[in-house]
Coordinates of C-alpha atoms and ligand atoms in Angstrom, one line a residue:
M1 CA -13.9 -44.4 217.9
K2 CA -15.7 -46.1 215.2
L3 CA -18.9 -45.6 213.4
F4 CA -21.0 -48.1 211.7
T5 CA -22.5 -46.2 208.9
Y6 CA -23.9 -46.4 205.4
A7 CA -23.8 -43.8 202.7
T8 CA -27.4 -43.8 201.8
S9 CA -28.9 -44.1 205.2
P10 CA -30.4 -40.7 206.5
Y11 CA -29.6 -41.7 210.1
A12 CA -26.1 -42.7 209.6
R13 CA -25.4 -39.6 207.5
K14 CA -26.8 -37.4 210.2
A15 CA -24.6 -39.0 212.8
Q16 CA -21.5 -39.0 210.5
M17 CA -21.9 -35.3 209.7
A18 CA -22.3 -34.5 213.3
L19 CA -18.9 -36.2 214.2
E20 CA -17.2 -34.5 211.2
F21 CA -18.8 -31.1 212.0
K22 CA -17.5 -31.3 215.5
G23 CA -14.0 -32.6 214.2
V24 CA -14.2 -35.8 216.1
A25 CA -11.8 -38.5 214.9
F26 CA -13.4 -41.7 214.0
E27 CA -13.1 -44.7 211.7
P28 CA -16.2 -45.2 209.5
I29 CA -17.3 -48.9 208.9
E30 CA -19.6 -49.2 206.0
R31 CA -22.4 -51.7 206.8
C32 CA -26.1 -52.5 206.1
Y33 CA -27.2 -55.6 208.0
S34 CA -30.2 -56.4 205.7
L35 CA -27.9 -56.4 202.6
D36 CA -24.7 -57.9 204.0
R37 CA -25.7 -59.8 207.4
K38 CA -22.4 -59.0 208.9
E39 CA -22.1 -60.2 212.6
D40 CA -20.0 -57.2 213.7
L41 CA -23.0 -54.8 213.4
R42 CA -25.3 -57.3 214.9
A43 CA -23.1 -57.7 217.8
A44 CA -22.6 -54.0 218.3
S45 CA -26.4 -53.3 218.2
E46 CA -29.4 -55.5 219.1
R47 CA -31.5 -53.8 216.3
A48 CA -28.5 -54.2 213.9
E49 CA -29.4 -50.8 212.4
V50 CA -26.9 -48.1 211.4
P51 CA -25.6 -45.9 212.8
V52 CA -23.8 -47.3 215.8
L53 CA -21.0 -45.5 217.7
V54 CA -18.3 -47.6 219.2
L55 CA -16.3 -45.8 221.8
D56 CA -12.6 -46.4 222.2
D57 CA -13.1 -48.8 225.1
G58 CA -15.7 -50.8 223.2
R59 CA -18.9 -49.4 224.6
T60 CA -21.6 -48.8 222.0
I61 CA -24.2 -46.2 221.4
S62 CA -27.1 -47.0 218.9
D63 CA -29.7 -44.6 217.3
S64 CA -28.8 -41.4 215.6
T65 CA -30.7 -39.2 217.9
I66 CA -29.1 -40.7 221.0
I67 CA -25.7 -40.6 219.2
C68 CA -26.0 -36.9 218.5
E69 CA -27.0 -36.1 222.0
Y70 CA -23.9 -38.1 223.3
L71 CA -21.7 -36.1 220.9
E72 CA -23.2 -32.8 221.9
D73 CA -22.5 -33.7 225.6
A74 CA -19.1 -35.2 225.1
Y75 CA -17.9 -32.6 222.4
P76 CA -19.8 -29.3 223.0
T77 CA -17.9 -27.3 220.7
P78 CA -18.7 -26.4 218.1
P79 CA -22.3 -26.8 219.3
L80 CA -25.0 -28.5 217.1
F81 CA -27.8 -27.8 219.6
P82 CA -29.4 -24.4 220.3
K83 CA -28.7 -23.0 223.9
D84 CA -32.3 -21.8 224.7
P85 CA -34.3 -24.8 226.1
F86 CA -37.5 -24.0 224.0
A87 CA -35.4 -23.8 220.9
R88 CA -33.7 -27.2 221.8
A89 CA -37.1 -28.7 222.1
Q90 CA -38.2 -27.2 218.8
M91 CA -35.0 -28.6 217.2
R92 CA -35.8 -32.1 218.3
T93 CA -39.4 -31.7 216.9
L94 CA -37.8 -30.9 213.5
E95 CA -35.4 -33.8 213.8
D96 CA -38.3 -36.0 214.6
L97 CA -40.2 -34.7 211.7
C98 CA -37.3 -35.9 209.4
D99 CA -36.7 -39.1 211.3
R100 CA -40.4 -40.2 211.4
G101 CA -42.3 -38.2 208.8
F102 CA -39.9 -37.7 205.8
D103 CA -38.3 -41.1 206.3
A104 CA -41.7 -43.0 206.2
V105 CA -42.9 -41.1 203.2
S106 CA -39.6 -41.5 201.4
Y107 CA -39.7 -45.3 202.2
G108 CA -43.3 -45.5 200.8
Y109 CA -42.2 -43.7 197.6
W110 CA -39.3 -46.0 197.0
M111 CA -41.4 -49.1 197.9
S112 CA -43.9 -47.9 195.1
Q113 CA -41.0 -47.8 192.6
L114 CA -39.7 -51.1 193.7
R115 CA -43.1 -52.8 193.4
K116 CA -44.1 -50.8 190.3
N117 CA -46.2 -53.5 188.9
S118 CA -48.4 -53.8 192.1
P119 CA -52.0 -52.5 191.8
E120 CA -51.4 -49.7 194.3
A121 CA -48.0 -48.5 192.9
D122 CA -49.3 -45.3 191.2
A123 CA -51.5 -44.3 194.0
M124 CA -48.7 -44.9 196.5
A125 CA -46.3 -42.8 194.5
R126 CA -49.0 -39.9 194.3
A127 CA -49.6 -40.2 198.1
A128 CA -45.9 -40.0 198.8
R129 CA -45.4 -37.0 196.7
D130 CA -48.4 -35.2 198.2
E131 CA -47.3 -35.9 201.8
F132 CA -43.7 -35.1 201.1
S133 CA -44.7 -31.7 199.5
R134 CA -46.7 -30.9 202.6
L135 CA -43.7 -31.6 204.7
L136 CA -41.4 -29.5 202.5
A137 CA -43.9 -26.6 203.1
R138 CA -43.6 -27.1 206.8
L139 CA -39.9 -26.9 206.7
E140 CA -40.1 -23.8 204.4
A141 CA -42.4 -22.1 207.0
A142 CA -40.1 -23.3 210.0
L143 CA -36.9 -21.9 208.2
G144 CA -38.7 -18.5 207.6
E145 CA -36.1 -15.7 206.8
R146 CA -33.3 -17.5 208.8
Q147 CA -30.0 -18.8 207.3
F148 CA -30.5 -22.2 209.3
F149 CA -33.4 -23.5 211.3
F150 CA -32.0 -22.1 214.4
D151 CA -29.3 -19.3 215.2
N152 CA -26.5 -21.7 214.1
V153 CA -26.3 -24.9 212.1
S154 CA -27.9 -27.7 214.2
I155 CA -29.1 -31.2 214.1
A156 CA -32.3 -30.2 212.6
D157 CA -30.3 -28.9 209.5
L158 CA -28.2 -32.1 209.5
S159 CA -31.4 -34.1 209.6
A160 CA -33.3 -32.1 206.9
I161 CA -30.4 -32.1 204.4
C162 CA -30.9 -35.9 204.3
Y163 CA -34.4 -35.6 202.9
V164 CA -35.0 -32.2 201.1
P165 CA -32.6 -32.7 198.3
S166 CA -34.4 -36.0 197.1
A167 CA -37.7 -34.1 196.2
P168 CA -36.7 -33.9 192.4
A169 CA -35.9 -37.6 192.3
M170 CA -39.5 -38.2 193.5
G171 CA -40.8 -35.9 190.9
I172 CA -41.3 -32.8 193.1
A173 CA -40.2 -29.5 191.8
M174 CA -38.3 -27.2 194.3
D175 CA -39.8 -23.9 192.7
S176 CA -42.4 -23.6 195.5
Y177 CA -39.7 -23.8 198.3
P178 CA -37.3 -20.9 197.5
R179 CA -36.1 -20.6 201.1
L180 CA -35.2 -24.3 201.3
S181 CA -33.5 -24.1 197.9
A182 CA -31.2 -21.3 199.1
W183 CA -30.8 -23.1 202.5
M184 CA -29.6 -26.3 200.6
N185 CA -26.8 -24.2 198.8
R186 CA -25.7 -22.8 202.3
M187 CA -25.6 -26.3 203.8
R188 CA -23.6 -27.7 200.9
A189 CA -20.9 -25.0 201.6
I190 CA -20.3 -26.6 205.0
P191 CA -17.3 -29.1 204.6
A192 CA -19.1 -31.9 206.6
V193 CA -22.2 -31.6 204.4
A194 CA -20.2 -31.4 201.3
A195 CA -18.3 -34.6 202.2
D196 CA -21.6 -36.4 202.9
N197 CA -23.0 -35.2 199.5
D198 CA -19.8 -36.6 197.8
R199 CA -20.2 -39.9 199.5
L200 CA -23.9 -40.1 198.6
K201 CA -23.3 -39.2 195.0
R202 CA -20.6 -42.0 194.8
A203 CA -22.9 -44.5 196.4
L204 CA -25.8 -43.6 194.1
A205 CA -23.6 -43.7 191.0
N206 CA -22.5 -47.3 192.0
M207 CA -26.1 -48.4 192.8
H208 CA -27.6 -50.9 190.3
D209 CA -31.2 -50.4 191.0
I210 CA -33.6 -49.8 193.8
A211 CA -33.9 -53.6 194.5
S212 CA -30.1 -53.8 195.1
E213 CA -30.4 -51.0 197.6
L214 CA -33.4 -52.5 199.5
E215 CA -33.4 -56.3 199.1
G216 CA -31.1 -58.5 201.2
P217 CA -29.7 -61.7 199.8
D218 CA -32.9 -63.6 200.7
G219 CA -35.0 -60.9 199.1
R220 CA -36.3 -59.4 202.3
I221 CA -36.5 -55.7 203.1
H222 CA -36.0 -54.0 206.4
W223 CA -39.2 -52.6 207.9
R224 CA -39.8 -51.0 211.3
D225 CA -42.3 -48.6 213.1
T226 CA -43.2 -45.5 211.0
R227 CA -42.1 -47.2 207.7
L228 CA -44.8 -49.8 208.4
E229 CA -47.4 -47.2 209.7
W230 CA -47.3 -45.2 206.6
P231 CA -48.6 -47.6 204.0
V232 CA -51.1 -48.8 206.5
R233 CA -52.4 -45.3 207.3
K234 CA -52.6 -44.4 203.5
G235 CA -54.8 -47.4 202.8
F236 CA -52.0 -49.6 201.1
I237 CA -52.4 -52.4 203.7
D238 CA -52.8 -55.0 200.9
L239 CA -49.3 -54.4 199.8
V240 CA -48.1 -54.8 203.3
V241 CA -50.0 -58.0 203.7
R242 CA -48.6 -59.4 200.5
E243 CA -45.0 -58.6 201.4
F244 CA -45.6 -60.2 204.8
R245 CA -47.2 -63.4 203.4
A246 CA -44.4 -63.7 200.8
D247 CA -41.9 -63.5 203.7
K248 CA -40.2 -60.3 202.0
M249 CA -40.1 -58.3 205.3
M250 CA -37.1 -58.3 207.6
F251 CA -37.7 -56.7 211.0
P252 CA -34.9 -55.6 213.4
P253 CA -33.6 -58.7 215.2
D254 CA -35.5 -59.4 218.6
A255 CA -34.1 -57.4 221.3
C256 CA -33.9 -60.4 223.7
Ligands
LIG1 N1 -34.0 -44.9 214.9 C1 -32.8 -45.4 214.3 C2 -33.2 -45.8 212.9 C3 -32.0 -46.5 212.1 C4 -32.5 -47.1 210.8 O1 -33.6 -47.4 210.6 N2 -31.4 -47.4 210.0 C5 -31.6 -48.3 208.9 C6 -30.9 -47.6 207.7 S1 -31.7 -46.2 207.0 C7 -31.0 -49.6 209.1 O2 -29.8 -49.7 209.6 N3 -31.7 -50.6 208.6 C8 -31.3 -52.0 208.8 C9 -31.1 -52.7 207.7 O3 -31.5 -52.1 206.4 O4 -30.6 -53.7 207.6 C10 -31.9 -44.1 214.3 O5 -32.2 -43.0 214.4 O6 -30.6 -44.4 214.2

């Protein structure tokens, strides 16, 4: 099995941690289409986004949520989904909160840093910090007194660990979130999560600046669904329009 992955992509990290947690052997292939435009990823997935799982017979599965569901079905032990149907639904809701909510806000924050000379940069950073803090409060409440979000480590934990630790880098102190802070330490004691954290640290240490992480060879940046909705919803549509008019937006390739 192979996994198209990328050390700083929360989606790829989630899928890779799930594979490692379950002890499934795979070969990681580090890719980011908007940065390297490599055709193998484009051929494996019509959206050219990571992660993509390539089975031994060449069949492919795209999208982190779908990959994790496949892994749970194909390799049920150790489980990463709760047994109870309602808990499973709640777990998917938390995963969605990370994939859509946290991801869009984080993207908005890093866009504000990348375009820090733009007129809306400060307001955009503030809006992102406010919303990220509210999302942290939701996770803090969802965790309650438990060790993990559900009885055992689940996809909800693997999703959240890709976002919660970035709070300080956005200027948000973790003091108001003592349960999440303790949970982060518990998570990092899990070998698959520790390995992910090491990969992330190495990637961040090698990163030049935000531009080199986001802008492709033609200066365009990957945009999609909730990442686009967030700045529009928050009133930063002028920035979106400028990016579009300057041909700085790259959308997933057409599906057909
Ligand atoms: N819904 C997808 C989203 C995947 C996604 O957006 N991946 C980003 C990296 S965080 C990507 O590959 N972007 C394409 C690019 O930058 O070229 C999933 O859950 O896997």
